[in-house]
XYZ file of C-alpha atoms in Angstrom:
524
model
C -29.679 195.170 -28.535
C -27.609 194.174 -25.510
C -26.261 197.040 -23.454
C -22.604 196.599 -22.541
C -21.359 198.464 -19.484
C -18.048 198.502 -17.606
C -17.748 198.765 -13.807
C -14.463 198.531 -11.893
C -13.725 195.555 -9.661
C -10.752 197.519 -8.261
C -10.592 197.484 -4.444
C -10.754 201.292 -4.320
C -13.946 201.305 -6.377
C -15.441 198.400 -4.433
C -14.768 200.291 -1.191
C -17.129 203.063 -2.310
C -19.878 200.773 -3.601
C -18.953 199.445 -7.083
C -20.258 195.938 -6.293
C -23.561 197.372 -5.067
C -23.904 199.400 -8.264
C -23.197 196.326 -10.408
C -25.838 194.338 -8.503
C -28.358 197.166 -8.867
C -27.807 197.154 -12.640
C -28.300 193.382 -12.806
C -31.550 193.572 -10.855
C -32.930 196.590 -12.695
C -32.133 195.110 -16.111
C -33.685 191.757 -15.161
C -36.844 193.443 -13.866
C -37.244 195.344 -17.136
C -36.163 192.558 -19.438
C -33.303 194.683 -20.765
C -30.430 192.592 -22.186
C -27.310 193.692 -20.273
C -23.663 192.613 -20.152
C -21.558 193.866 -17.253
C -17.781 193.767 -17.708
C -15.746 194.182 -14.520
C -12.471 195.982 -15.169
C -9.728 197.646 -13.169
C -10.092 201.312 -12.251
C -9.157 204.182 -14.554
C -7.762 205.871 -11.453
C -10.225 208.789 -11.252
C -11.141 207.849 -7.704
C -13.273 210.894 -6.908
C -15.618 209.672 -9.685
C -15.878 206.077 -8.458
C -18.035 204.113 -8.769
C -17.774 205.103 -12.429
C -19.870 203.286 -15.026
C -18.949 203.235 -18.706
C -21.331 202.444 -21.559
C -20.076 201.021 -24.859
C -21.305 203.188 -27.752
C -20.429 203.722 -31.397
C -18.472 206.831 -30.323
C -16.491 204.917 -27.714
C -17.124 204.363 -24.052
C -19.196 207.039 -22.355
C -18.683 207.525 -18.626
C -21.113 208.321 -15.816
C -20.206 208.935 -12.206
C -20.008 208.806 -9.341
C -22.945 206.381 -9.440
C -24.918 205.105 -6.448
C -27.429 202.214 -6.500
C -30.224 204.802 -6.249
C -29.058 206.336 -9.550
C -29.280 203.064 -11.470
C -32.974 203.098 -12.570
C -32.743 206.564 -14.140
C -29.297 205.810 -15.540
C -30.535 202.615 -17.189
C -33.379 204.622 -18.740
C -30.859 207.100 -20.143
C -28.649 204.331 -21.520
C -31.573 202.745 -23.339
C -32.823 206.138 -24.500
C -31.053 209.431 -25.278
C -27.922 208.786 -23.241
C -28.345 212.098 -21.438
C -28.098 212.055 -17.645
C -26.957 214.391 -14.857
C -24.057 212.026 -14.107
C -22.851 211.871 -17.721
C -19.132 212.709 -17.991
C -18.802 212.293 -21.750
C -16.532 209.993 -23.751
C -14.161 208.511 -21.180
C -10.961 209.076 -23.147
C -11.907 212.758 -23.566
C -12.269 213.477 -19.839
C -9.617 216.216 -19.379
C -8.030 214.607 -16.285
C -7.519 211.361 -18.212
C -6.726 212.900 -21.591
C -3.869 214.952 -20.128
C -2.002 211.813 -19.067
C 0.657 209.811 -20.906
C -0.391 206.269 -20.143
C 2.317 203.794 -21.101
C 2.253 201.463 -18.096
C -1.449 201.952 -17.301
C -2.719 201.987 -20.892
C -4.945 198.938 -20.337
C -5.894 199.489 -16.697
C -9.617 200.179 -16.517
C -9.994 199.110 -20.148
C -9.619 195.329 -20.162
C -11.296 192.599 -18.149
C -8.380 191.299 -16.068
C -10.055 188.032 -15.061
C -12.950 186.693 -17.141
C -11.526 187.333 -20.604
C -8.067 186.451 -19.446
C -5.168 186.459 -21.910
C -7.399 187.063 -24.942
C -8.495 190.540 -23.805
C -4.898 191.388 -22.888
C -3.655 190.309 -26.334
C -6.466 192.217 -28.062
C -5.111 195.412 -26.500
C -1.470 194.882 -27.483
C -0.413 192.505 -24.738
C 2.424 189.970 -25.125
C 3.948 191.778 -28.121
C 6.929 192.659 -25.940
C 7.462 189.006 -25.002
C 7.087 187.915 -28.627
C 9.873 190.300 -29.627
C 12.018 189.303 -26.636
C 11.896 185.680 -27.771
C 13.585 186.727 -31.031
C 16.436 188.574 -29.271
C 19.542 187.564 -27.378
C 20.019 188.370 -23.718
C 22.490 191.124 -24.609
C 20.043 192.702 -27.048
C 17.275 192.810 -24.428
C 19.699 194.251 -21.882
C 20.682 196.927 -24.388
C 17.030 197.934 -24.835
C 16.322 198.061 -21.098
C 19.501 200.056 -20.439
C 18.981 202.497 -23.329
C 15.384 203.123 -22.239
C 16.698 204.754 -19.063
C 14.239 202.813 -16.893
C 15.048 203.187 -13.206
C 13.543 201.270 -10.317
C 10.047 202.586 -9.668
C 9.959 201.277 -6.104
C 11.773 204.309 -4.747
C 15.522 203.769 -5.038
C 15.668 204.775 -8.699
C 18.524 202.355 -9.498
C 19.032 201.750 -13.251
C 17.147 198.569 -14.153
C 19.475 197.602 -16.991
C 22.535 197.564 -14.717
C 20.762 195.393 -12.157
C 19.646 192.897 -14.803
C 23.094 192.812 -16.432
C 24.729 192.006 -13.093
C 22.441 189.010 -12.602
C 22.774 187.915 -16.246
C 26.569 187.823 -15.922
C 26.537 185.981 -12.589
C 27.333 182.277 -12.646
C 24.932 180.034 -10.716
C 22.921 176.818 -11.032
C 19.684 178.779 -10.453
C 18.597 182.395 -10.617
C 15.404 184.084 -9.481
C 13.130 186.977 -10.403
C 11.406 188.615 -7.429
C 8.620 191.180 -7.718
C 8.338 193.458 -4.699
C 4.595 194.074 -4.402
C 4.740 194.922 -0.694
C 3.348 198.392 -1.377
C 3.034 199.996 2.051
C 3.705 203.720 1.686
C 0.948 206.107 2.702
C -0.885 207.504 -0.300
C 0.311 204.826 -2.739
C -1.884 202.400 -4.640
C -0.345 202.063 -8.126
C 0.976 198.533 -7.543
C -2.409 197.385 -6.309
C -4.181 199.044 -9.228
C -2.020 197.414 -11.888
C -2.157 193.965 -10.261
C -5.932 194.132 -9.984
C -6.554 195.819 -13.327
C -3.811 194.505 -15.657
C -2.018 191.577 -13.979
C -0.672 190.141 -17.232
C 1.582 193.161 -17.811
C 3.423 192.279 -14.590
C 3.663 188.621 -15.583
C 4.913 189.554 -19.058
C 7.559 191.885 -17.630
C 8.794 189.266 -15.168
C 8.878 186.624 -17.890
C 11.020 188.867 -20.084
C 13.338 189.420 -17.112
C 13.632 185.672 -16.579
C 14.495 185.041 -20.215
C 17.063 187.847 -20.126
C 19.048 186.783 -17.054
C 18.539 183.020 -17.279
C 16.072 182.597 -14.403
C 13.399 179.918 -14.522
C 11.451 180.802 -11.383
C 9.881 183.980 -10.083
C 8.013 185.089 -6.983
C 5.524 187.917 -6.493
C 5.584 189.054 -2.869
C 2.264 190.795 -2.146
C 1.238 192.460 1.109
C -1.536 190.637 2.969
C -3.708 193.775 2.934
C -4.222 193.282 -0.829
C -6.527 190.228 -1.081
C -8.040 191.398 -4.392
C -4.564 191.709 -5.924
C -3.577 188.262 -4.638
C -6.688 186.766 -6.215
C -6.163 188.573 -9.527
C -2.486 187.628 -9.799
C -3.129 183.973 -8.965
C -5.911 183.786 -11.550
C -3.702 185.462 -14.173
C -0.819 183.068 -13.514
C -3.122 180.079 -14.104
C -4.456 181.669 -17.303
C -0.951 182.500 -18.557
C 0.164 178.895 -18.058
C -2.915 177.687 -19.916
C -2.146 180.067 -22.792
C 1.429 178.819 -23.088
C 3.100 182.097 -22.106
C 4.215 180.880 -18.691
C 5.784 177.581 -17.654
C 7.655 175.294 -20.033
C 8.347 176.137 -23.686
C 7.118 179.723 -23.473
C 5.518 180.764 -26.737
C 6.810 177.558 -28.331
C 10.428 178.470 -27.514
C 12.999 176.577 -25.482
C 12.645 179.045 -22.610
C 11.099 178.082 -19.290
C 9.811 180.421 -16.598
C 7.151 180.030 -13.927
C 5.689 182.215 -11.190
C 4.333 181.877 -7.684
C 2.552 184.366 -5.412
C 3.678 184.679 -1.800
C 1.753 186.784 0.723
C 3.515 188.886 3.355
C 2.409 189.219 6.960
C 2.046 192.984 7.201
C 5.566 194.166 8.083
C 6.432 197.507 6.453
C 10.137 196.686 6.593
C 9.562 193.758 4.207
C 9.302 196.343 1.447
C 13.101 196.554 1.830
C 14.522 194.022 -0.600
C 16.743 191.981 1.722
C 14.087 191.844 4.454
C 11.658 190.674 1.777
C 14.094 187.887 0.817
C 14.291 186.749 4.441
C 10.490 186.584 4.569
C 10.320 184.698 1.260
C 12.742 182.136 2.662
C 10.438 181.571 5.638
C 12.244 183.613 8.256
C 11.417 186.775 10.157
C 11.767 189.866 7.960
C 15.070 191.318 9.152
C 17.353 193.441 6.994
C 20.545 191.849 5.687
C 23.823 193.707 5.651
C 25.118 194.523 2.160
C 27.332 193.421 0.486
C 26.690 190.851 -0.816
C 24.078 192.412 -3.056
C 20.980 190.375 -3.978
C 22.164 190.478 -7.606
C 25.077 188.276 -6.478
C 23.585 186.424 -3.539
C 19.860 186.917 -3.213
C 16.950 184.498 -2.794
C 18.163 181.146 -1.428
C 21.703 182.429 -1.904
C 21.336 182.663 -5.692
C 21.647 185.719 -7.995
C 18.281 187.483 -8.016
C 16.620 190.355 -9.844
C 14.423 192.272 -7.407
C 12.238 194.982 -8.906
C 9.004 196.642 -7.946
C 5.667 196.015 -9.709
C 5.805 199.197 -11.810
C 9.351 198.458 -12.975
C 8.321 195.083 -14.397
C 5.098 196.578 -15.789
C 7.129 199.101 -17.829
C 9.178 196.393 -19.574
C 6.561 195.156 -22.128
C 6.175 198.664 -23.591
C 9.944 199.034 -23.931
C 10.368 195.687 -25.711
C 7.337 196.250 -27.936
C 7.965 199.869 -28.925
C 11.722 200.128 -28.528
C 14.006 201.795 -26.021
C 13.884 205.190 -27.726
C 10.080 205.358 -27.603
C 10.290 205.104 -23.809
C 13.372 207.301 -23.347
C 11.767 210.089 -25.406
C 9.607 210.868 -22.371
C 10.990 212.511 -19.240
C 13.900 214.775 -18.356
C 17.569 214.427 -17.378
C 18.299 210.989 -15.967
C 14.608 210.403 -15.222
C 13.239 208.816 -18.392
C 9.834 207.490 -19.278
C 6.677 208.025 -17.264
C 5.808 207.815 -13.586
C 2.407 206.740 -12.265
C 1.893 209.470 -9.645
C -0.607 208.841 -6.879
C -2.461 211.872 -5.507
C -3.920 211.380 -2.046
C -4.577 213.006 1.298
C -6.539 216.264 1.541
C -6.949 216.710 -2.212
C -9.941 217.457 -4.418
C -9.146 215.089 -7.291
C -7.425 212.059 -5.820
C -6.279 209.245 -8.045
C -3.563 207.899 -10.307
C -2.014 210.251 -12.849
C 0.621 208.785 -15.182
C 2.788 211.371 -16.872
C 6.333 211.944 -18.076
C 8.932 213.090 -15.569
C 9.311 216.877 -15.480
C 5.855 218.062 -14.407
C 6.203 220.379 -11.409
C 4.936 219.648 -7.929
C 2.729 222.749 -8.143
C 1.081 221.531 -11.349
C 0.372 218.164 -9.745
C -1.154 219.601 -6.583
C -2.907 222.757 -7.784
C -3.896 222.053 -11.401
C -4.208 218.278 -11.665
C -5.203 217.622 -8.053
C -7.375 220.743 -7.807
C -5.987 221.865 -4.441
C -7.349 220.662 -1.120
C -10.626 218.816 -0.641
C -11.466 221.138 2.253
C -10.917 224.264 0.166
C -8.317 225.559 2.607
C -4.785 226.565 1.623
C -2.242 223.853 0.867
C 0.427 224.053 3.551
C 2.565 220.958 3.070
C 2.956 218.113 0.625
C 4.723 214.866 1.479
C 6.233 213.086 -1.493
C 7.611 209.553 -1.269
C 5.552 207.912 1.457
C 5.868 208.177 5.265
C 9.646 208.579 4.936
C 9.410 211.349 2.335
C 10.210 215.002 2.952
C 7.556 217.661 3.502
C 7.653 220.381 0.852
C 6.069 223.828 1.410
C 4.493 225.909 -1.343
C 7.819 227.725 -1.799
C 9.194 224.528 -3.374
C 6.247 223.834 -5.683
C 8.410 224.753 -8.675
C 10.372 221.497 -8.156
C 10.157 219.242 -11.236
C 9.094 215.661 -10.596
C 12.550 214.226 -11.202
C 14.864 212.071 -9.058
C 17.771 214.519 -9.090
C 15.623 217.663 -8.700
C 14.027 216.282 -5.540
C 17.346 215.043 -4.163
C 18.821 218.525 -4.673
C 16.154 219.865 -2.299
C 16.574 217.123 0.306
C 13.551 215.202 -0.932
C 12.836 211.917 -2.650
C 10.291 210.696 -5.174
C 9.997 207.230 -3.676
C 7.122 205.244 -5.120
C 5.437 208.340 -6.537
C 2.933 208.971 -3.759
C 1.894 212.551 -2.975
C -0.043 213.290 0.225
C -1.484 216.797 0.607
C -2.088 218.670 3.894
C -3.997 221.908 4.352
C -3.146 224.768 6.725
C -4.686 223.029 9.734
C -1.807 220.522 9.937
C 0.562 220.563 12.924
C 3.995 219.801 11.512
C 5.569 219.070 14.894
C 3.085 216.227 15.285
C 3.887 215.050 11.762
C 7.587 214.942 12.666
C 6.728 212.947 15.766
C 4.647 210.545 13.675
C 7.648 209.830 11.412
C 9.770 208.785 14.392
C 6.893 206.776 15.881
C 6.280 205.015 12.557
C 9.943 204.036 12.378
C 9.944 202.803 15.981
C 6.902 200.605 15.366
C 8.036 199.218 12.008
C 11.758 198.776 12.698
C 13.008 195.201 12.391
C 15.280 196.000 15.354
C 18.510 194.755 13.834
C 20.482 198.013 13.853
C 20.867 200.377 16.802
C 20.446 203.737 14.981
C 16.988 202.763 13.731
C 15.815 200.781 16.761
C 16.975 203.165 19.485
C 17.188 206.406 17.495
C 13.515 206.376 16.514
C 12.375 205.641 20.073
C 14.535 208.453 21.475
C 13.214 210.631 18.655
C 9.593 210.165 19.761
C 10.518 210.960 23.374
C 12.506 214.064 22.421
C 9.862 215.487 20.079
C 7.269 214.941 22.811
C 9.411 217.137 25.060
C 9.589 219.797 22.354
C 5.799 219.745 21.881
C 5.418 220.120 25.659
C 7.750 223.124 25.626
C 10.615 221.496 27.555
C 14.034 222.998 26.757
C 12.989 223.392 23.132
C 16.265 224.622 21.638
C 18.369 221.967 23.388
C 15.990 219.154 22.450
C 15.859 220.293 18.833
C 19.646 219.919 18.771
C 19.224 216.371 20.077
C 16.686 215.611 17.305
C 19.109 216.890 14.673
C 21.878 214.725 16.106
C 19.597 211.668 16.177
C 18.591 212.260 12.563
C 22.216 212.524 11.488
C 23.045 209.228 13.229
C 20.021 207.459 11.742
C 20.624 208.763 8.223
C 24.227 207.628 8.014
C 24.259 204.706 10.443
C 21.131 202.667 9.648
C 21.370 199.421 7.723
C 18.449 200.206 5.410
C 16.228 203.015 4.177
C 13.677 202.690 7.000
C 16.046 204.231 9.526
C 18.056 206.053 6.888
C 15.098 207.941 5.405
C 13.131 208.706 8.583
C 15.171 211.932 9.003
C 13.702 213.291 5.742
C 10.211 214.080 7.094
C 11.589 215.131 10.483
C 14.263 217.518 9.213
C 12.089 218.941 6.436
C 9.348 219.725 8.961
C 11.927 221.456 11.151
C 13.457 223.254 8.182
C 10.308 224.563 6.488
C 7.802 224.743 9.356
C 9.998 225.757 12.262
C 7.242 227.877 13.821
C 5.284 224.722 14.718
C 7.966 223.536 17.142
C 7.236 226.161 19.783
C 9.180 229.020 21.269
C 10.943 231.856 19.453
C 13.377 229.689 17.505
C 14.107 232.143 14.723
C 15.032 230.919 11.227
C 16.407 227.452 10.629
C 20.191 227.130 11.038
C 22.322 227.633 7.921
C 23.029 223.924 7.490
C 19.281 223.244 7.227
C 18.747 226.015 4.677
C 21.646 225.058 2.404
C 19.675 222.861 0.000
C 16.923 225.362 -0.798
């Protein structure tokens, strides 16, 4: 009997030795004459257990991990024999960390072969049912489903997807475009990369449905250059989708036409901002455009364009296949559906955890994440990337919800959570936020370009003990100018980490400053 095992080809798994483990299995099986099939999948997202190896059994896949090449001989013996091994984790779907999730977007990630078995494996696990249904509906009917689902942009802004699509659908133009923002650059985020590497067809299907809905025939996937594995996977999937007749001309035998192309960015963080991304796509330097006009009216090449993030498009097939209500039934308030939350930083169980909106920050950090990797106390958690606010333990009762975070001067962003233990210096973290903005600014607007540079200089003075109270007042004034005067979210959101550090961790800024001023405490 041929043993069938699954090993991730995901970049995160490869970084900790997944390719070496796969090679060790090939060599050990060949030396013993053991028939073996190795299927390379995406990652399940349990990164502290990577490289994880799964064995196909009559009871389902059984997981082992983390596996090193040195473990392979004994592990192969166990697989051929009793199945018992020190690294055995049990049936994969029953692992508590995975079983507790609600996987709608990531249901296939880590399960299917995203490359070798191509469209067939994707279809065998429910893929392209959403597109099949979309081809039977009118544009207005699809828009109604997307709107009723409550899906909001998963890239950080949280803008209702249905409204954005409707605006483009109603616009009059000779050409329209669909643009996927895959320029994932926030610290502690990897969901876009995971889905592109592990289930690329779900992104293609979502973009195709968007094209059919708004009348666009061409789409672009803008991927950051630091993601070579994702670029390779998406390009291979696009070729396979064309070959299968679900991309290109006469999609699924219909009269609809839609095709895709991958474009690779050059490493600028600001190109994650939609108008800067458009400039880059058009072959120019990535500089933010003033709005209006909105990209929905005048976007790529001056035409109406839908711009959504990877996870937004990846949520669409489930909505079209299962119905708007099935998606909207998850979540709370105006935050419907699920969010793939990425746990990173100083955390015991780092990885991707997809769940419905409403879980508290404390549950995510303490229960699901297991606290810090170092075993020290959690002191601060940054949610929403390098421009997200720092939350102390006192705010761990905050539900993971757009409005709940906004009410406490925070933002969900792309769903990244970075944990810090009690050794962190929050004054230095505030300085880093200003420095990050200064380095990554496109330079177009004065509040961002000059404000961030002055911010670094002023926080340096505070750290050095120079006129602390007066310089803190300058920082507050700079943050106010940047927040309300910057052209885009890079300058506009940089005050979030700075002011939250000052508000919740005032003791790190030196001197006897006393409690934060009333205007900083108001949102608690």
